[in-house]
Coordinates of C-alpha atoms in Angstrom, one line a residue:
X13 CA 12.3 -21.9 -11.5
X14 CA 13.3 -18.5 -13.5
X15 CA 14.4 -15.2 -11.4
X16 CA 10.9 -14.1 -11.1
X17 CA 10.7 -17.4 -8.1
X18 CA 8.1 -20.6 -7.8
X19 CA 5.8 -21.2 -10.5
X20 CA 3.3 -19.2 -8.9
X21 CA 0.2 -21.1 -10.4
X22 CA 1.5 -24.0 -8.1
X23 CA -1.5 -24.5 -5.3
X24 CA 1.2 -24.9 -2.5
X25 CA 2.8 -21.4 -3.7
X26 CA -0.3 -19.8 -3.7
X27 CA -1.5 -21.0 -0.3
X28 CA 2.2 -20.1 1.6
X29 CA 1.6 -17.0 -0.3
X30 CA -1.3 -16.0 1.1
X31 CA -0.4 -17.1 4.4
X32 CA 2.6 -14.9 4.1
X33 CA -0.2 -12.0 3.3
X34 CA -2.2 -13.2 6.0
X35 CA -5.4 -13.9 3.8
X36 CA -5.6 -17.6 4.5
X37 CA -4.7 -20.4 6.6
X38 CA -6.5 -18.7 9.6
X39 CA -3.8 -16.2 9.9
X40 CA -4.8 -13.0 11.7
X41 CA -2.8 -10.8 13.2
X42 CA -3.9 -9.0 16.9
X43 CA -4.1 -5.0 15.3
X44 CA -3.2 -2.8 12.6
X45 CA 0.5 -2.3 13.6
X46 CA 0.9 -5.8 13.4
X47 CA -0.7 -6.2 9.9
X48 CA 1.5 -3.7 8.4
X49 CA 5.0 -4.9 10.2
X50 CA 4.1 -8.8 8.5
X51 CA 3.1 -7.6 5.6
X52 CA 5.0 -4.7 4.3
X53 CA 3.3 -2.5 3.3
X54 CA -0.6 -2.0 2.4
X55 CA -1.1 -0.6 -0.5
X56 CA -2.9 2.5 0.2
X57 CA -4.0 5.0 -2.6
X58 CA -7.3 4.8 -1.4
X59 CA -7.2 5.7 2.4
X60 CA -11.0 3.4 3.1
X61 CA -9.8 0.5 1.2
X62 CA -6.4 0.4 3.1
X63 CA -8.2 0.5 6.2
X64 CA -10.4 -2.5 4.9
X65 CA -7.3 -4.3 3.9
X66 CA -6.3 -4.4 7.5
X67 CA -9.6 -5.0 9.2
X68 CA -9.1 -8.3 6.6
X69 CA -5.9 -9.7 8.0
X70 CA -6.8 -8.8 11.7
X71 CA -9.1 -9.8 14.6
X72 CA -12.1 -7.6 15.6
X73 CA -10.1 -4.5 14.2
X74 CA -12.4 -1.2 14.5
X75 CA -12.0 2.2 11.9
X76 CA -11.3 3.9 15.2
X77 CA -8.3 2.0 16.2
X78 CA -7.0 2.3 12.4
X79 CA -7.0 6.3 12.8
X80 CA -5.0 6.1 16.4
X81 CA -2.2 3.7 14.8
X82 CA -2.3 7.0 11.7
X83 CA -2.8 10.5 13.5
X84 CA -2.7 9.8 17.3
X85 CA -0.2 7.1 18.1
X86 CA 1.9 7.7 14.5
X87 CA 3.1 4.2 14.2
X88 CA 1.9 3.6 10.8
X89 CA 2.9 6.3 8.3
X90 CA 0.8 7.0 4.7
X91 CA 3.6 8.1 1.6
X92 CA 5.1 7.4 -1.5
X93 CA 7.5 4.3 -1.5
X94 CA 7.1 1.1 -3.6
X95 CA 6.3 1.8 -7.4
X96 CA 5.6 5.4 -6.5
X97 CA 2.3 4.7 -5.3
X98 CA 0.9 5.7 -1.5
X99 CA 1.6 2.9 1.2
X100 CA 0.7 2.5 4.7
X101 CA 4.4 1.6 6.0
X102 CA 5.7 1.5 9.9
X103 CA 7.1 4.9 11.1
X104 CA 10.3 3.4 12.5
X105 CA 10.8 3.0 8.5
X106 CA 10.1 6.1 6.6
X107 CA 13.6 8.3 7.1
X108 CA 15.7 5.1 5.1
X109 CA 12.4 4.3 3.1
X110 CA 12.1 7.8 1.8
X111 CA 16.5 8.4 1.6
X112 CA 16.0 5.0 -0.9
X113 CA 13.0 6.2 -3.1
X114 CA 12.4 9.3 -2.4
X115 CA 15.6 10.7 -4.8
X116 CA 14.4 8.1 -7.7
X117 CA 10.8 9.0 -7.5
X118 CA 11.3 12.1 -7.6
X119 CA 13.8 11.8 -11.1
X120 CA 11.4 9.7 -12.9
X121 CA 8.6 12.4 -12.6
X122 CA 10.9 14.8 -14.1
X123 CA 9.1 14.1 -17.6
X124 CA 5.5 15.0 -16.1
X125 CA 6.7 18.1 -14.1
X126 CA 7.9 19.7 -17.4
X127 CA 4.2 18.7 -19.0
X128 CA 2.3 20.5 -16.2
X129 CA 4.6 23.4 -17.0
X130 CA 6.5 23.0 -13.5
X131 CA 10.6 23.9 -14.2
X132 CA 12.9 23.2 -11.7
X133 CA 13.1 27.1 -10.6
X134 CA 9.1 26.6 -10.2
X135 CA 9.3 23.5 -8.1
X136 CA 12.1 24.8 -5.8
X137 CA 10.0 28.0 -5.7
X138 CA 6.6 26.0 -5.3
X139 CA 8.5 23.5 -2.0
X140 CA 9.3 26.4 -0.3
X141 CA 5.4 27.6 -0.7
X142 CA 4.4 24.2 0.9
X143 CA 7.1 24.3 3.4
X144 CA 6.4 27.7 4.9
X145 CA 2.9 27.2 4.5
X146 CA 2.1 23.7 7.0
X147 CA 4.7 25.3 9.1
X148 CA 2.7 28.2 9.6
X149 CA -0.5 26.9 9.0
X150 CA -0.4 23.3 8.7
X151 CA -2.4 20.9 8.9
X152 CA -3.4 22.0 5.4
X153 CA -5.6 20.5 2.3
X154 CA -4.4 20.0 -0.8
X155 CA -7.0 22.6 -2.1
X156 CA -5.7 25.1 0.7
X157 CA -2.0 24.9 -0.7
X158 CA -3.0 24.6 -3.9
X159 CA -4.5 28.5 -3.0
X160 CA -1.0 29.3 -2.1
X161 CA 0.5 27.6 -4.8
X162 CA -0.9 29.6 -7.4
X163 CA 0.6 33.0 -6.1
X164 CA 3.6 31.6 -7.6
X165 CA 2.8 30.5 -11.1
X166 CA 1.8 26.9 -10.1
X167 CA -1.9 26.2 -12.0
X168 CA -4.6 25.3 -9.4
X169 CA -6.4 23.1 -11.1
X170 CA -5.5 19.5 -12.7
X171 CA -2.9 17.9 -11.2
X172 CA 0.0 20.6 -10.7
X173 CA -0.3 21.1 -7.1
X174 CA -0.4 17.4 -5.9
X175 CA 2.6 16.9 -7.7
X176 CA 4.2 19.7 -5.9
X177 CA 3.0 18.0 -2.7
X178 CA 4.5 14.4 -3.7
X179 CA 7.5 16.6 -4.9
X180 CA 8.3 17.9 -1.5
X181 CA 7.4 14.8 0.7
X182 CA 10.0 12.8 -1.0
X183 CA 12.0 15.7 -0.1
X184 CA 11.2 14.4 3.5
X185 CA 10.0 17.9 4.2
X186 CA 6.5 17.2 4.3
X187 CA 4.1 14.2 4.8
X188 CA 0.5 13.3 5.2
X189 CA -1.4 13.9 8.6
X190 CA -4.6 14.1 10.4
X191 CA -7.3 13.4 8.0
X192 CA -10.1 16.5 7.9
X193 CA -13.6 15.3 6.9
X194 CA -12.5 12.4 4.8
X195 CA -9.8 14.7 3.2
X196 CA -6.3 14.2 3.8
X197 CA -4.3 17.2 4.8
X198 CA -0.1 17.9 4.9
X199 CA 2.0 18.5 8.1
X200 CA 5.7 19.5 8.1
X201 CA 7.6 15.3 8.5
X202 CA 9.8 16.9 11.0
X203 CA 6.5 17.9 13.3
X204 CA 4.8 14.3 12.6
X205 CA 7.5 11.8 13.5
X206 CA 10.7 12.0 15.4
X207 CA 14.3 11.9 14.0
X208 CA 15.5 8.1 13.3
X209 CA 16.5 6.6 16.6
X210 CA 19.8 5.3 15.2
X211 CA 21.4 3.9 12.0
X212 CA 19.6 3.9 8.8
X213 CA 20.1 1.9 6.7
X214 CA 21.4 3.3 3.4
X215 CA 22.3 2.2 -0.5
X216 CA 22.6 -1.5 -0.8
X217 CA 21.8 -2.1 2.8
X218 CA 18.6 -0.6 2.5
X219 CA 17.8 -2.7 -0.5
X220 CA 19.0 -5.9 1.6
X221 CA 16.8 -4.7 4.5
X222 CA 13.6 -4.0 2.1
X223 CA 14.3 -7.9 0.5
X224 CA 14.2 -9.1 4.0
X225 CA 10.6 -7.4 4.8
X226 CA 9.2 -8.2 1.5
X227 CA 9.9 -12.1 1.8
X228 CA 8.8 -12.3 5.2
X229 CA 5.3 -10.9 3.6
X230 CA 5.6 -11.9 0.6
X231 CA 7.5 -15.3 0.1
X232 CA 8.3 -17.3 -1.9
X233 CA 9.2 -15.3 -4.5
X234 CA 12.4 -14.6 -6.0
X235 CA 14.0 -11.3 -7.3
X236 CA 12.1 -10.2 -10.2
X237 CA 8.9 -10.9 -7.8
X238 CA 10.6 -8.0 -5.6
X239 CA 11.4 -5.8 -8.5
X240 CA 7.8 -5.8 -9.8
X241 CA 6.2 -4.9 -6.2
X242 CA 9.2 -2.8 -5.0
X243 CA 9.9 -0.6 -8.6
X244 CA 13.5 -0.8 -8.1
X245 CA 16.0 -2.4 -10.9
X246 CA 16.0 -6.1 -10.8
X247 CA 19.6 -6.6 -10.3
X248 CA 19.7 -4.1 -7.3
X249 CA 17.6 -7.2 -6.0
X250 CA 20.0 -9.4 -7.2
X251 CA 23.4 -7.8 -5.9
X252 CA 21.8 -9.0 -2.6
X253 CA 19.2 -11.5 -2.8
X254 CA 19.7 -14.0 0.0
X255 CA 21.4 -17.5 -0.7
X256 CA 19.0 -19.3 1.5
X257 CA 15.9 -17.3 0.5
X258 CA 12.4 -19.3 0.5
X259 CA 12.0 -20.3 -3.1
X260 CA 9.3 -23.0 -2.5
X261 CA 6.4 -23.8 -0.5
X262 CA 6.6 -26.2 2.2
X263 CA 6.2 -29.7 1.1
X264 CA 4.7 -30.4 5.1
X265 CA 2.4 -27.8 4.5
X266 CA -1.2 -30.3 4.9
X267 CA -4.6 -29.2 3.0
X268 CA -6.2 -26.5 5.2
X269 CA -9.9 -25.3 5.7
X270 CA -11.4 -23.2 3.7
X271 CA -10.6 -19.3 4.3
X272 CA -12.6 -16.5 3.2
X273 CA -11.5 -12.9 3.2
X274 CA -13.3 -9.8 1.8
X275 CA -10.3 -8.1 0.5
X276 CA -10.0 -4.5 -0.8
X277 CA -10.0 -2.6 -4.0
X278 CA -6.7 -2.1 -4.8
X279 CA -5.4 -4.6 -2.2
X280 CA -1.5 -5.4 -2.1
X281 CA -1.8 -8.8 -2.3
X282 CA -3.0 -8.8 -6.4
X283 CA 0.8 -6.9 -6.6
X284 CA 3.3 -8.7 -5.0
X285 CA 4.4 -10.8 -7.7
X286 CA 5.4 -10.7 -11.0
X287 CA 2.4 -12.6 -12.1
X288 CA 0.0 -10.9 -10.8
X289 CA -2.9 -12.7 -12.3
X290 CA -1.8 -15.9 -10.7
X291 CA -4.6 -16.3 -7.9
X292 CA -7.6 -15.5 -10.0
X293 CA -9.1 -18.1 -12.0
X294 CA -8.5 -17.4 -16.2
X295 CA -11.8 -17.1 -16.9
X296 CA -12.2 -14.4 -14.0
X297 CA -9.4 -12.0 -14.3
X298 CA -11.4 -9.5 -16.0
X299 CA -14.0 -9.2 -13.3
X300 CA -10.8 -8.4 -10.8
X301 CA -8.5 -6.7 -13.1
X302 CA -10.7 -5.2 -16.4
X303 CA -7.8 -2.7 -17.0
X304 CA -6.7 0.6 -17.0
X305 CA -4.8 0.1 -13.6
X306 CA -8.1 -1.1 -12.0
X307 CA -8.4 -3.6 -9.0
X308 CA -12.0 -4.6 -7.7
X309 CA -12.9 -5.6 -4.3
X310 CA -13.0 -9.5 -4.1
X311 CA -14.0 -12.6 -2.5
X312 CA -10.9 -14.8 -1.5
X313 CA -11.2 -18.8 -0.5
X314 CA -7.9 -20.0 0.5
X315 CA -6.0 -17.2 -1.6
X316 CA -7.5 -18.0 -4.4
X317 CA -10.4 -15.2 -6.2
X318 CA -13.6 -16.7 -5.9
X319 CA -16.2 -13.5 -6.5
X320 CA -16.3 -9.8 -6.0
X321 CA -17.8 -8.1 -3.6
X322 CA -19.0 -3.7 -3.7
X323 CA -20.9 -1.8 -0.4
X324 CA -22.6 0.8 -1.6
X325 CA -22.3 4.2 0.9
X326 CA -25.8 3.3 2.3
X327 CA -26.4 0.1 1.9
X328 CA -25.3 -3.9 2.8
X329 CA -22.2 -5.9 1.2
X330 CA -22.9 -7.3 -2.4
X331 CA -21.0 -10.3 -3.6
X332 CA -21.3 -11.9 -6.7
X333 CA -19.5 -15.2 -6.5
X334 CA -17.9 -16.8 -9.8
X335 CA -19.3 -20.3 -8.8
X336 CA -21.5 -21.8 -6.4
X337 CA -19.5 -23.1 -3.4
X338 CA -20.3 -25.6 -0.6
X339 CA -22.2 -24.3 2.3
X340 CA -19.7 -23.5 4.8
X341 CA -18.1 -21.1 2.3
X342 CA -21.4 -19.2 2.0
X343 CA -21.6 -18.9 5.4
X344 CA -18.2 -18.0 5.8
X345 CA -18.7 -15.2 2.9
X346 CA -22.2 -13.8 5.2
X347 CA -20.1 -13.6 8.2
X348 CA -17.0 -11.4 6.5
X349 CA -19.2 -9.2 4.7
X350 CA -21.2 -8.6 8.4
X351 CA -17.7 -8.3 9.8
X352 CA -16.9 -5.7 6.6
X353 CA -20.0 -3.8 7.7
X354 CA -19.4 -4.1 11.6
X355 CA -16.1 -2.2 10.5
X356 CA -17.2 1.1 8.8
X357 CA -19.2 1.6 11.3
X358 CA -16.7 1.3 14.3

């Protein structure tokens, strides 16, 4: 075993991997709360296929009940954590998520600011634009503060103003909230979600803390695993990486039933690993992954890809499957693409 953890082509590995993900093994959790607490986090850059990615680890979970955990209840939280790309994540940990990435993010865009012709005067001026604006007006659009934006220099179109956005919600001034016909709109963080209700923690404790969450949903895996889902340095991993962390799948662990799952595009469990091929067959990784930071909707049997799958807006689930399976598969496949359906109309 190297830092990156088990061999992950290893079927044991890959099955208490899944598990872990809650994608096989007949593990479901009871709502989307739940699904995001076990998993940390759901990759959500796409706000419809996070929602998918829950309804596929839970039990008779509705689009309705997704959008009460977001804008009414506020337990789940959409923003910028690991690798810099949008998460679903619990609220009780965005203040000590955003205090750990929200400084780095923020330094590694430097290089793209300066190419979209945002200087640091510009972006100080262009946070307090967004600030004053959701505070006064908020819940706002991006196209609304792009408007407002552009009064002080900030180009309206291309890419400028969301980067102003990002910009000032790792600032932890700003955040996602309600959506508004399928758009999502900003809301000042402070009005969304209450102060911390204690200790946060900070700098190599938050780092231990974000190991702890990412083996629970993610093991077994080893450091460089974490690095490449998290985005942070390897040996910040290392300085704290657990002695007795899961490193192998359970030898006890007995052959299980098959499991199928309709799972996402984009879904976080193709990016949890350093290998992040390792679940699709060789011959198949194009149709999942055929490049250019692309991840399709797919079929899963026991963790494993097994087809793909596309819905178009009108229209019923389409699965092409790599192989012909036996039949309870099929039928399992039928039922999760009526359950997929069932869904986006709840």
């Amino acid at each position: 075993m190297t830092d990156g953890g088990p061999a992950a082509a290893d079927g044991g590995v890959l099955l208490a991997r899944a598990r872990a993900q809650c994608v096989a093994g007949g593990v479901r959790c009871a709502g989307a709360e739940e699904v995001v607490e076990r998993v940390f986090a759901v990759q959500a850059q796409d706000v419809e296929a996070a929602a998918l990615g829950l309804r596929a680890r839970a039990y008779g979970l509705t689009r309705t009940a997704v959008r009460e955990a977001l804008e009414e209840r506020r337990t789940l939280f959409r923003g910028w954590f690991m690798r810099g790309t949008l998460h679903l994540v619990p609220a009780a940990d965005v203040h000590w998520l955003l205090a750990l990435y929200g400084p780095r993010l923020a330094s590694r865009t430097g290089r793209r600011y300066r190419d979209l012709g945002l200087d640091e005067d510009l972006c100080e001026r262009a946070e307090r634009v967004v600030v004053d604006a959701v505070a006064a007006h908020g819940p706002l659009t991006r196209a609304e503060l792009a408007e407002r934006l552009a009064r002080v220099g900030v180009e309206p179109a291309g890419q400028a103003p969301i980067h102003v956005i990002r910009r000032t919600a790792l600032a932890g001034l700003v955040c996602h909230g309600p959506l508004r016909a399928g758009e999502p709109t900003y809301v000042a963080l402070h009005d969304w979600l209450p102060p911390p209700a204690g200790p946060q923690p900070a700098g190599d404790d938050a780092v231990r803390e974000l190991v702890r969450r990412y083996l629970r949903g993610y093991g077994p895996a080893g450091p460089d695993d974490f690095a490449a889902w998290s985005g942070l340095p390897p040996g910040a991993a290392r300085r704290v990486w657990p002695q007795d962390a899961e490193t192998a799948a359970d030898p006890t662990a007995g052959p299980t039933a098959p499991d199928v799952r309709l799972l996402p595009a984009y879904d976080n469990y193709w990016l949890g690993w350093r290998d992040r091929d390792a679940a699709i067959p060789p011959e198949s990784v194009r149709a999942v992954r055929p490049g250019g930071g692309q991840i399709r909707a797919a079929v899963t049997v026991n963790g494993r890809a097994a087809g793909t799958w596309t819905r178009p807006r009108r229209g019923n689930v389409q699965v092409r499957m790599f192989a012909e399976g036996p039949d309870r598969v099929a039928a399992d496949v039928t039922a999760e693409a009526a359950d997929v359906a069932r869904f986006q109309q709840s």
